[in-house]
Amino acid sequence: MLPVTSRRHFTMSLYMLRSSSPNINHHSFLLPSFVSSKFKHHTLSPPPSPPPPPPMAACIDTCRTGKPQISPRDSSKHHDDESGFRYMNYFRYPDRSSFNGTQTKTLHTRPLLEDLDRDAEVDDVWAKIREEAKSDIAKEPIVSAYYHASIVSQRSLEAALANTLSVKLSNLNLPSNTLFDLFSGVLQGNPDIVESVKLDLLAVKERDPACISYVHCFLHFKGFLACQAHRIAHELWTQDRKILALLIQNRVSEAFAVDFHPGAKIGTGILLDHATAIVIGETAVVGNNVSILHNVTLGGTGKQCGDRHPKIGDGVLIGAGTCILGNITIGEGAKIGAGSVVLKDVPPRTTAVGNPARLLGGKDNPKTHDKIPGLTMDQTSHISEWSDYVI
C-alpha cells in the first residue's frame, strides 16, 4: 500500500486529470477504491485553466552552410536509433541566456514540408532517377530487387549514393554498413557535395551519348561513381582524417581502376568518360565543366614535394591517353588532343596536340576557338588544319 503522502499526491493528480481532460466522461471515469472513498463526501473545484501559450513559429533547422538538413538514413524500416537521430537533428533547445521574460524564443523544429527544396534541380534529378528506375523495373522485372534496394527504397539522393558506393567499395574486411555510415555522414554534413553530384549527373547525361538515363549513370558509370567517392575522400582529407581518405582512394583504385589522390581539388560538372586508368595527383586542380577521357594522367615530373601537379581551367577537354605533367596551367576552354604529352602552359581557348604537344597555329599566334570544348566534346575539328594526311 502507498504511503499517505504518496496516496494524497496520487489522488490529487487523478482528480486534476479528470477535471481538465475534455475527452473523459466524468460519470464513467472510475477511481481506485482507496481513492474513490475519499471523494464521496468532498467536492473540489477544478484549478483554473492555464493561459494559452504564445504561438510558436516553426522554422527550418539549418546546418553551418545555411541549408536545410535531412536525415542521413534512408530505409522503409524505422528503427528507434534512427528516429532518435532524426529528432535530435531537427530539434534544438532554445538558448535560455537570450530570454528576457517577455521575449518568445523561436524553436528550431522539423521542416514544415517533408520534401523541402534545398535545391530544385537536385530534387528534379532525384525524381527523374526514381521514375526511370520504376520504368526499368516494369521493362525488366529481373532487376526489381536490385533497383528497389538501390533507388526506389531510398529516401534521398544522398542516401542512395552512400548505399551504392558502400556496396561497390566494400570487401570482407570493410563491411558496407561501416562505409555507409561514413559516406552518409559526410554527405549529410556537406550539401555542396550533393550539389556537385547533381551537376556531374547532368554533365554525363548531356555529353555522353552512351548514357541512356540518369539511373544508368548513377548505378553503372564508374567514372561518375569514382568522382563522387573522391569528393567524400577529399572532404575527409581536409578534415585531417587522412587515413580514411587514403583508404577510400585505395578502394576506388581497386574497384574502378581510377586513382585520384584525395588531396586533389575537383570542380563540378565533371565528365570522366570511360574513366579507366585516369590518374590525378595530390596538388592537381580541375576546374568546372571539364571532360576527361580514359587513360589520362595529371602527374608530376619527379620526386619533388610541394605544388607539383597541373592546374586545369574551366571547360577544358582532355583527350584519351594524354599526359599533362608538372605544375603547369591548362587555360580555360583549352583542348588537348588524344595521346598528347603536355609539359608547358597551354593558353585559354587554344588546341594543343602531339608528343611533345604543340599549339595549333604555332606558339606565337595560336588559333583560338569560341566554343567550350569541355561541353561540346569536339575532338576532331582541328585535324584538317593540323595534318593533311589521309588514311
CSV table of C-alpha atoms in Angstrom, one decimal:
chain,number,residue,atom,x,y,z
A,1,MET,CA,0.0,0.0,0.0
A,2,LEU,CA,1.2,3.5,-0.9
A,3,PRO,CA,2.4,5.8,1.9
A,4,VAL,CA,-0.1,8.5,3.0
A,5,THR,CA,1.8,11.3,1.3
A,6,SER,CA,2.1,9.4,-2.0
A,7,ARG,CA,-1.6,8.5,-1.9
A,8,ARG,CA,-2.5,12.1,-1.4
A,9,HIS,CA,-0.5,13.3,-4.3
A,10,PHE,CA,-1.7,10.4,-6.5
A,11,THR,CA,-5.3,11.2,-5.6
A,12,MET,CA,-5.0,14.9,-6.5
A,13,SER,CA,-3.2,14.1,-9.8
A,14,LEU,CA,-6.1,11.8,-10.9
A,15,TYR,CA,-8.7,14.3,-9.9
A,16,MET,CA,-6.9,17.1,-11.8
A,17,LEU,CA,-6.6,14.8,-14.8
A,18,ARG,CA,-10.3,14.0,-14.8
A,19,SER,CA,-11.3,17.6,-14.3
A,20,SER,CA,-9.1,19.1,-17.0
A,21,SER,CA,-9.5,16.4,-19.7
A,22,PRO,CA,-12.3,17.3,-22.2
A,23,ASN,CA,-12.3,13.8,-23.7
A,24,ILE,CA,-13.0,11.9,-20.5
A,25,ASN,CA,-16.6,11.1,-19.4
A,26,HIS,CA,-16.7,12.2,-15.8
A,27,HIS,CA,-19.6,9.8,-15.0
A,28,SER,CA,-17.8,6.8,-16.3
A,29,PHE,CA,-14.4,7.6,-15.0
A,30,LEU,CA,-13.6,5.1,-12.3
A,31,LEU,CA,-11.1,5.7,-9.5
A,32,PRO,CA,-9.5,3.0,-7.5
A,33,SER,CA,-11.4,2.0,-4.4
A,34,PHE,CA,-9.0,3.6,-1.9
A,35,VAL,CA,-9.2,6.9,-3.9
A,36,SER,CA,-13.0,7.0,-4.6
A,37,SER,CA,-13.8,6.6,-1.0
A,38,LYS,CA,-12.1,9.8,-0.1
A,39,PHE,CA,-14.1,11.8,-2.8
A,40,LYS,CA,-17.6,10.6,-1.9
A,41,HIS,CA,-18.1,13.5,0.6
A,42,HIS,CA,-15.6,16.0,-0.8
A,43,THR,CA,-16.0,18.4,-3.7
A,44,LEU,CA,-13.0,20.2,-5.0
A,45,SER,CA,-13.2,23.0,-7.5
A,46,PRO,CA,-11.0,22.4,-10.6
A,47,PRO,CA,-7.9,24.5,-10.8
A,48,PRO,CA,-8.0,27.5,-13.2
A,49,SER,CA,-7.0,26.7,-16.7
A,50,PRO,CA,-3.5,27.9,-17.6
A,51,PRO,CA,-3.3,30.7,-20.1
A,52,PRO,CA,-2.7,29.6,-23.7
A,53,PRO,CA,0.9,29.5,-24.7
A,54,PRO,CA,2.2,32.1,-27.2
A,55,PRO,CA,2.2,30.9,-30.8
A,56,MET,CA,5.5,29.4,-31.9
A,57,ALA,CA,6.7,29.7,-35.5
A,58,ALA,CA,8.3,26.6,-36.8
A,59,CYS,CA,11.5,27.3,-38.8
A,60,ILE,CA,13.9,25.2,-40.7
A,61,ASP,CA,16.9,23.7,-39.0
A,62,THR,CA,19.9,24.6,-40.9
A,63,CYS,CA,23.4,23.4,-40.9
A,64,ARG,CA,26.6,25.5,-40.9
A,65,THR,CA,26.2,26.2,-44.6
A,66,GLY,CA,22.7,27.7,-44.2
A,67,LYS,CA,20.9,24.9,-46.0
A,68,PRO,CA,18.3,22.6,-44.5
A,69,GLN,CA,19.4,19.2,-43.2
A,70,ILE,CA,17.7,15.9,-43.9
A,71,SER,CA,18.0,12.5,-42.3
A,72,PRO,CA,21.2,10.6,-43.1
A,73,ARG,CA,19.4,7.3,-43.1
A,74,ASP,CA,17.1,6.1,-45.7
A,75,SER,CA,15.1,2.9,-45.1
A,76,SER,CA,11.5,1.8,-45.1
A,77,LYS,CA,12.2,0.3,-41.6
A,78,HIS,CA,12.3,3.0,-39.0
A,79,HIS,CA,14.5,1.9,-36.1
A,80,ASP,CA,14.5,3.6,-32.7
A,81,ASP,CA,18.1,4.8,-33.0
A,82,GLU,CA,17.4,6.3,-36.5
A,83,SER,CA,14.3,8.0,-35.3
A,84,GLY,CA,16.2,9.5,-32.4
A,85,PHE,CA,19.0,10.7,-34.7
A,86,ARG,CA,16.4,12.4,-36.9
A,87,TYR,CA,14.7,14.0,-33.9
A,88,MET,CA,17.9,15.4,-32.4
A,89,ASN,CA,19.0,16.6,-35.9
A,90,TYR,CA,15.9,18.7,-36.3
A,91,PHE,CA,15.1,19.8,-32.7
A,92,ARG,CA,17.2,22.4,-30.9
A,93,TYR,CA,16.5,23.6,-27.4
A,94,PRO,CA,16.3,27.4,-27.2
A,95,ASP,CA,19.2,29.4,-25.8
A,96,ARG,CA,18.0,30.2,-22.3
A,97,SER,CA,20.5,33.0,-21.9
A,98,SER,CA,18.6,35.1,-24.5
A,99,PHE,CA,15.3,35.1,-22.7
A,100,ASN,CA,14.3,38.4,-21.1
A,101,GLY,CA,11.0,37.5,-19.5
A,102,THR,CA,8.8,38.8,-22.4
A,103,GLN,CA,10.6,37.5,-25.4
A,104,THR,CA,9.4,34.4,-27.1
A,105,LYS,CA,12.2,32.2,-28.4
A,106,THR,CA,11.6,30.5,-31.7
A,107,LEU,CA,12.3,26.8,-31.6
A,108,HIS,CA,14.1,25.1,-34.5
A,109,THR,CA,11.9,22.2,-35.4
A,110,ARG,CA,11.4,19.8,-38.3
A,111,PRO,CA,10.8,21.4,-41.8
A,112,LEU,CA,7.2,22.2,-42.5
A,113,LEU,CA,7.4,20.3,-45.8
A,114,GLU,CA,8.8,16.8,-45.8
A,115,ASP,CA,10.5,17.3,-49.2
A,116,LEU,CA,11.6,20.9,-48.8
A,117,ASP,CA,13.6,22.0,-51.8
A,118,ARG,CA,17.1,22.8,-50.8
A,119,ASP,CA,17.8,22.9,-54.4
A,120,ALA,CA,15.1,22.4,-57.0
A,121,GLU,CA,17.5,21.0,-59.6
A,122,VAL,CA,18.8,18.3,-57.2
A,123,ASP,CA,15.3,17.3,-56.4
A,124,ASP,CA,14.4,17.2,-60.1
A,125,VAL,CA,17.3,14.9,-60.8
A,126,TRP,CA,16.4,12.6,-57.9
A,127,ALA,CA,12.8,12.5,-59.1
A,128,LYS,CA,13.9,11.6,-62.6
A,129,ILE,CA,16.1,8.8,-61.3
A,130,ARG,CA,13.3,7.3,-59.3
A,131,GLU,CA,10.9,7.5,-62.3
A,132,GLU,CA,13.5,5.9,-64.6
A,133,ALA,CA,14.1,3.1,-62.0
A,134,LYS,CA,10.4,2.3,-61.8
A,135,SER,CA,10.2,2.3,-65.6
A,136,ASP,CA,13.2,-0.1,-65.9
A,137,ILE,CA,11.6,-2.4,-63.3
A,138,ALA,CA,8.5,-2.6,-65.4
A,139,LYS,CA,10.5,-3.4,-68.5
A,140,GLU,CA,12.9,-5.8,-66.9
A,141,PRO,CA,11.4,-7.4,-63.7
A,142,ILE,CA,14.7,-9.3,-63.1
A,143,VAL,CA,16.3,-6.0,-61.8
A,144,SER,CA,13.4,-5.4,-59.4
A,145,ALA,CA,15.3,-6.3,-56.2
A,146,TYR,CA,18.5,-4.5,-57.2
A,147,TYR,CA,16.7,-1.3,-58.3
A,148,HIS,CA,14.4,-1.3,-55.2
A,149,ALA,CA,17.3,-1.6,-52.8
A,150,SER,CA,19.5,0.9,-54.7
A,151,ILE,CA,16.9,3.5,-55.7
A,152,VAL,CA,13.2,3.0,-55.0
A,153,SER,CA,13.5,2.3,-51.3
A,154,GLN,CA,15.9,5.2,-50.7
A,155,ARG,CA,14.6,8.5,-49.4
A,156,SER,CA,17.1,10.9,-50.9
A,157,LEU,CA,19.9,11.2,-53.4
A,158,GLU,CA,22.5,11.3,-50.6
A,159,ALA,CA,21.3,8.0,-49.1
A,160,ALA,CA,21.1,6.3,-52.5
A,161,LEU,CA,24.7,7.4,-53.3
A,162,ALA,CA,26.0,6.4,-49.9
A,163,ASN,CA,24.4,3.0,-50.4
A,164,THR,CA,25.7,2.4,-53.9
A,165,LEU,CA,29.2,3.5,-53.1
A,166,SER,CA,29.3,1.4,-49.9
A,167,VAL,CA,28.2,-1.7,-51.7
A,168,LYS,CA,30.7,-1.3,-54.5
A,169,LEU,CA,33.7,-0.4,-52.3
A,170,SER,CA,33.2,-2.8,-49.5
A,171,ASN,CA,35.1,-6.1,-49.0
A,172,LEU,CA,35.4,-8.8,-46.5
A,173,ASN,CA,37.3,-6.7,-44.0
A,174,LEU,CA,35.5,-3.4,-44.8
A,175,PRO,CA,31.7,-4.0,-44.5
A,176,SER,CA,29.3,-2.0,-46.4
A,177,ASN,CA,27.4,-0.9,-43.2
A,178,THR,CA,30.6,0.8,-42.0
A,179,LEU,CA,31.1,2.6,-45.3
A,180,PHE,CA,27.5,3.6,-45.5
A,181,ASP,CA,27.6,5.3,-42.1
A,182,LEU,CA,30.8,7.1,-43.1
A,183,PHE,CA,29.6,8.2,-46.5
A,184,SER,CA,26.2,9.3,-45.4
A,185,GLY,CA,27.7,11.3,-42.5
A,186,VAL,CA,29.9,13.2,-44.9
A,187,LEU,CA,27.1,13.8,-47.4
A,188,GLN,CA,24.7,14.9,-44.7
A,189,GLY,CA,27.2,17.5,-43.4
A,190,ASN,CA,28.1,18.9,-46.8
A,191,PRO,CA,25.2,19.9,-49.1
A,192,ASP,CA,27.7,21.4,-51.6
A,193,ILE,CA,28.9,17.8,-52.4
A,194,VAL,CA,25.3,16.8,-53.2
A,195,GLU,CA,25.0,19.8,-55.5
A,196,SER,CA,28.2,18.7,-57.2
A,197,VAL,CA,26.8,15.2,-57.6
A,198,LYS,CA,23.7,16.6,-59.4
A,199,LEU,CA,25.9,18.7,-61.7
A,200,ASP,CA,28.0,15.7,-62.5
A,201,LEU,CA,24.9,13.7,-63.4
A,202,LEU,CA,23.7,16.4,-65.7
A,203,ALA,CA,27.2,16.6,-67.3
A,204,VAL,CA,27.3,12.9,-68.1
A,205,LYS,CA,23.7,12.7,-69.4
A,206,GLU,CA,24.3,15.8,-71.7
A,207,ARG,CA,27.8,15.0,-73.0
A,208,ASP,CA,28.0,11.2,-73.2
A,209,PRO,CA,25.7,9.7,-76.0
A,210,ALA,CA,26.2,6.3,-74.4
A,211,CYS,CA,24.4,7.4,-71.3
A,212,ILE,CA,20.8,6.3,-71.8
A,213,SER,CA,19.4,7.6,-68.5
A,214,TYR,CA,20.2,9.2,-65.1
A,215,VAL,CA,19.7,5.9,-63.3
A,216,HIS,CA,22.0,4.2,-65.7
A,217,CYS,CA,24.8,6.7,-64.9
A,218,PHE,CA,24.1,6.7,-61.2
A,219,LEU,CA,24.3,2.9,-60.8
A,220,HIS,CA,26.7,1.8,-63.6
A,221,PHE,CA,29.1,4.6,-64.7
A,222,LYS,CA,32.3,4.0,-62.8
A,223,GLY,CA,33.7,7.4,-63.8
A,224,PHE,CA,30.8,9.1,-62.1
A,225,LEU,CA,31.0,6.9,-59.0
A,226,ALA,CA,34.7,7.3,-58.7
A,227,CYS,CA,34.4,11.1,-58.9
A,228,GLN,CA,31.8,11.1,-56.1
A,229,ALA,CA,33.9,8.8,-53.9
A,230,HIS,CA,36.7,11.2,-54.4
A,231,ARG,CA,34.6,14.1,-53.2
A,232,ILE,CA,33.9,12.3,-50.0
A,233,ALA,CA,37.6,11.3,-49.6
A,234,HIS,CA,38.7,14.9,-50.3
A,235,GLU,CA,36.3,16.2,-47.6
A,236,LEU,CA,37.9,13.7,-45.1
A,237,TRP,CA,41.3,14.8,-46.2
A,238,THR,CA,40.5,18.5,-45.5
A,239,GLN,CA,39.3,17.4,-42.0
A,240,ASP,CA,42.7,15.8,-41.4
A,241,ARG,CA,41.1,12.3,-41.5
A,242,LYS,CA,43.8,11.2,-43.9
A,243,ILE,CA,43.8,7.5,-43.0
A,244,LEU,CA,40.2,7.2,-44.1
A,245,ALA,CA,40.7,9.4,-47.1
A,246,LEU,CA,43.6,7.2,-48.4
A,247,LEU,CA,41.6,4.1,-47.6
A,248,ILE,CA,38.8,5.3,-49.9
A,249,GLN,CA,41.4,6.2,-52.6
A,250,ASN,CA,42.8,2.7,-52.4
A,251,ARG,CA,39.3,1.0,-52.7
A,252,VAL,CA,38.3,3.3,-55.6
A,253,SER,CA,41.5,2.4,-57.4
A,254,GLU,CA,40.9,-1.3,-56.9
A,255,ALA,CA,37.2,-1.3,-57.7
A,256,PHE,CA,37.1,1.3,-60.6
A,257,ALA,CA,40.7,1.5,-61.9
A,258,VAL,CA,40.6,5.3,-61.2
A,259,ASP,CA,43.3,6.8,-59.0
A,260,PHE,CA,42.6,10.3,-57.6
A,261,HIS,CA,44.7,11.4,-54.7
A,262,PRO,CA,42.3,12.7,-52.0
A,263,GLY,CA,44.2,16.0,-51.8
A,264,ALA,CA,43.3,16.9,-55.5
A,265,LYS,CA,40.7,19.6,-55.9
A,266,ILE,CA,37.9,18.7,-58.4
A,267,GLY,CA,35.3,21.1,-59.7
A,268,THR,CA,31.7,20.5,-60.7
A,269,GLY,CA,30.1,19.3,-63.9
A,270,ILE,CA,32.8,16.7,-64.4
A,271,LEU,CA,32.7,14.0,-67.1
A,272,LEU,CA,35.1,11.1,-66.8
A,273,ASP,CA,34.3,9.3,-70.0
A,274,HIS,CA,35.1,5.5,-69.6
A,275,ALA,CA,37.4,6.6,-66.8
A,276,THR,CA,39.7,3.6,-66.8
A,277,ALA,CA,43.4,4.4,-65.8
A,278,ILE,CA,42.7,8.1,-65.0
A,279,VAL,CA,45.4,9.3,-62.5
A,280,ILE,CA,45.2,12.7,-60.8
A,281,GLY,CA,48.0,13.8,-58.4
A,282,GLU,CA,47.8,15.3,-54.9
A,283,THR,CA,48.2,19.0,-55.8
A,284,ALA,CA,46.3,18.9,-59.1
A,285,VAL,CA,43.3,21.3,-59.5
A,286,VAL,CA,40.5,20.6,-62.0
A,287,GLY,CA,38.0,23.3,-62.8
A,288,ASN,CA,34.3,23.2,-63.6
A,289,ASN,CA,32.7,21.6,-66.7
A,290,VAL,CA,35.9,19.7,-67.6
A,291,SER,CA,35.7,16.5,-69.6
A,292,ILE,CA,38.4,13.9,-69.3
A,293,LEU,CA,38.7,10.7,-71.3
A,294,HIS,CA,40.3,7.4,-70.2
A,295,ASN,CA,44.0,6.8,-69.6
A,296,VAL,CA,44.7,10.5,-68.7
A,297,THR,CA,47.4,11.4,-66.2
A,298,LEU,CA,47.7,14.7,-64.4
A,299,GLY,CA,51.0,14.0,-62.8
A,300,GLY,CA,54.3,15.4,-61.5
A,301,THR,CA,57.7,15.3,-63.2
A,302,GLY,CA,59.8,13.9,-60.4
A,303,LYS,CA,60.1,13.3,-56.7
A,304,GLN,CA,60.0,16.9,-55.6
A,305,CYS,CA,57.5,17.8,-52.9
A,306,GLY,CA,55.1,20.8,-52.8
A,307,ASP,CA,52.8,22.1,-55.5
A,308,ARG,CA,53.8,19.8,-58.4
A,309,HIS,CA,50.7,18.9,-60.5
A,310,PRO,CA,48.7,20.5,-63.3
A,311,LYS,CA,46.0,23.1,-62.9
A,312,ILE,CA,43.1,22.6,-65.4
A,313,GLY,CA,40.9,25.5,-66.2
A,314,ASP,CA,37.1,25.5,-66.6
A,315,GLY,CA,35.7,24.0,-69.8
A,316,VAL,CA,38.8,22.0,-70.8
A,317,LEU,CA,38.6,18.9,-72.9
A,318,ILE,CA,41.4,16.3,-72.4
A,319,GLY,CA,41.6,13.5,-75.0
A,320,ALA,CA,42.3,9.9,-74.3
A,321,GLY,CA,45.9,8.8,-73.5
A,322,THR,CA,47.1,12.3,-72.6
A,323,CYS,CA,49.8,13.0,-70.1
A,324,ILE,CA,49.9,16.5,-68.5
A,325,LEU,CA,52.9,16.7,-66.3
A,326,GLY,CA,54.2,19.3,-63.8
A,327,ASN,CA,52.9,22.4,-62.2
A,328,ILE,CA,51.6,23.9,-65.4
A,329,THR,CA,48.3,25.6,-66.3
A,330,ILE,CA,45.9,24.5,-69.0
A,331,GLY,CA,43.9,27.6,-69.7
A,332,GLU,CA,40.1,28.0,-69.7
A,333,GLY,CA,38.4,26.3,-72.6
A,334,ALA,CA,41.6,24.7,-74.0
A,335,LYS,CA,41.6,21.4,-75.9
A,336,ILE,CA,44.2,18.7,-75.5
A,337,GLY,CA,44.3,16.2,-78.3
A,338,ALA,CA,44.4,12.5,-77.6
A,339,GLY,CA,47.8,11.0,-77.0
A,340,SER,CA,49.5,14.3,-76.2
A,341,VAL,CA,52.3,14.9,-73.7
A,342,VAL,CA,52.0,18.4,-72.3
A,343,LEU,CA,54.9,19.9,-70.4
A,344,LYS,CA,54.2,23.6,-70.7
A,345,ASP,CA,51.3,26.0,-70.2
A,346,VAL,CA,48.5,26.0,-72.7
A,347,PRO,CA,46.8,29.3,-73.3
A,348,PRO,CA,43.0,29.6,-73.0
A,349,ARG,CA,40.8,28.7,-75.9
A,350,THR,CA,43.6,27.0,-77.8
A,351,THR,CA,44.3,23.5,-79.0
A,352,ALA,CA,47.5,21.5,-78.1
A,353,VAL,CA,48.3,18.2,-79.7
A,354,GLY,CA,51.2,15.9,-80.2
A,355,ASN,CA,54.2,14.5,-78.3
A,356,PRO,CA,55.6,16.8,-77.2
A,357,ALA,CA,52.4,18.9,-77.5
A,358,ARG,CA,52.4,21.9,-79.9
A,359,LEU,CA,49.8,24.6,-80.3
A,360,LEU,CA,47.6,24.7,-83.3
A,361,GLY,CA,48.7,27.7,-85.3
A,362,GLY,CA,52.0,28.0,-83.6
A,363,LYS,CA,53.3,29.3,-80.3
A,364,ASP,CA,53.4,32.9,-81.4
A,365,ASN,CA,50.0,33.1,-83.0
A,366,PRO,CA,47.9,30.1,-81.8
A,367,LYS,CA,44.4,29.7,-83.3
A,368,THR,CA,41.6,30.1,-80.8
A,369,HIS,CA,38.1,28.8,-80.7
A,370,ASP,CA,34.8,30.3,-79.4
A,371,LYS,CA,33.0,27.2,-78.2
A,372,ILE,CA,33.8,25.4,-74.9
A,373,PRO,CA,35.3,22.0,-75.8
A,374,GLY,CA,34.6,20.6,-72.3
A,375,LEU,CA,30.9,20.9,-73.2
A,376,THR,CA,30.9,20.3,-77.0
A,377,MET,CA,33.2,17.2,-76.7
A,378,ASP,CA,34.5,18.1,-80.2
A,379,GLN,CA,37.8,16.3,-80.6
A,380,THR,CA,38.4,16.3,-84.3
A,381,SER,CA,37.7,19.8,-85.6
A,382,HIS,CA,41.4,20.7,-85.5
A,383,ILE,CA,42.5,17.7,-87.7
A,384,SER,CA,42.1,19.4,-91.1
A,385,GLU,CA,44.3,22.3,-90.0
A,386,TRP,CA,46.8,20.2,-88.1
A,387,SER,CA,47.6,17.5,-90.6
A,388,ASP,CA,47.0,16.9,-94.3
A,389,TYR,CA,47.4,13.1,-94.2
A,390,VAL,CA,44.7,10.8,-95.5
A,391,ILE,CA,44.1,7.3,-94.2
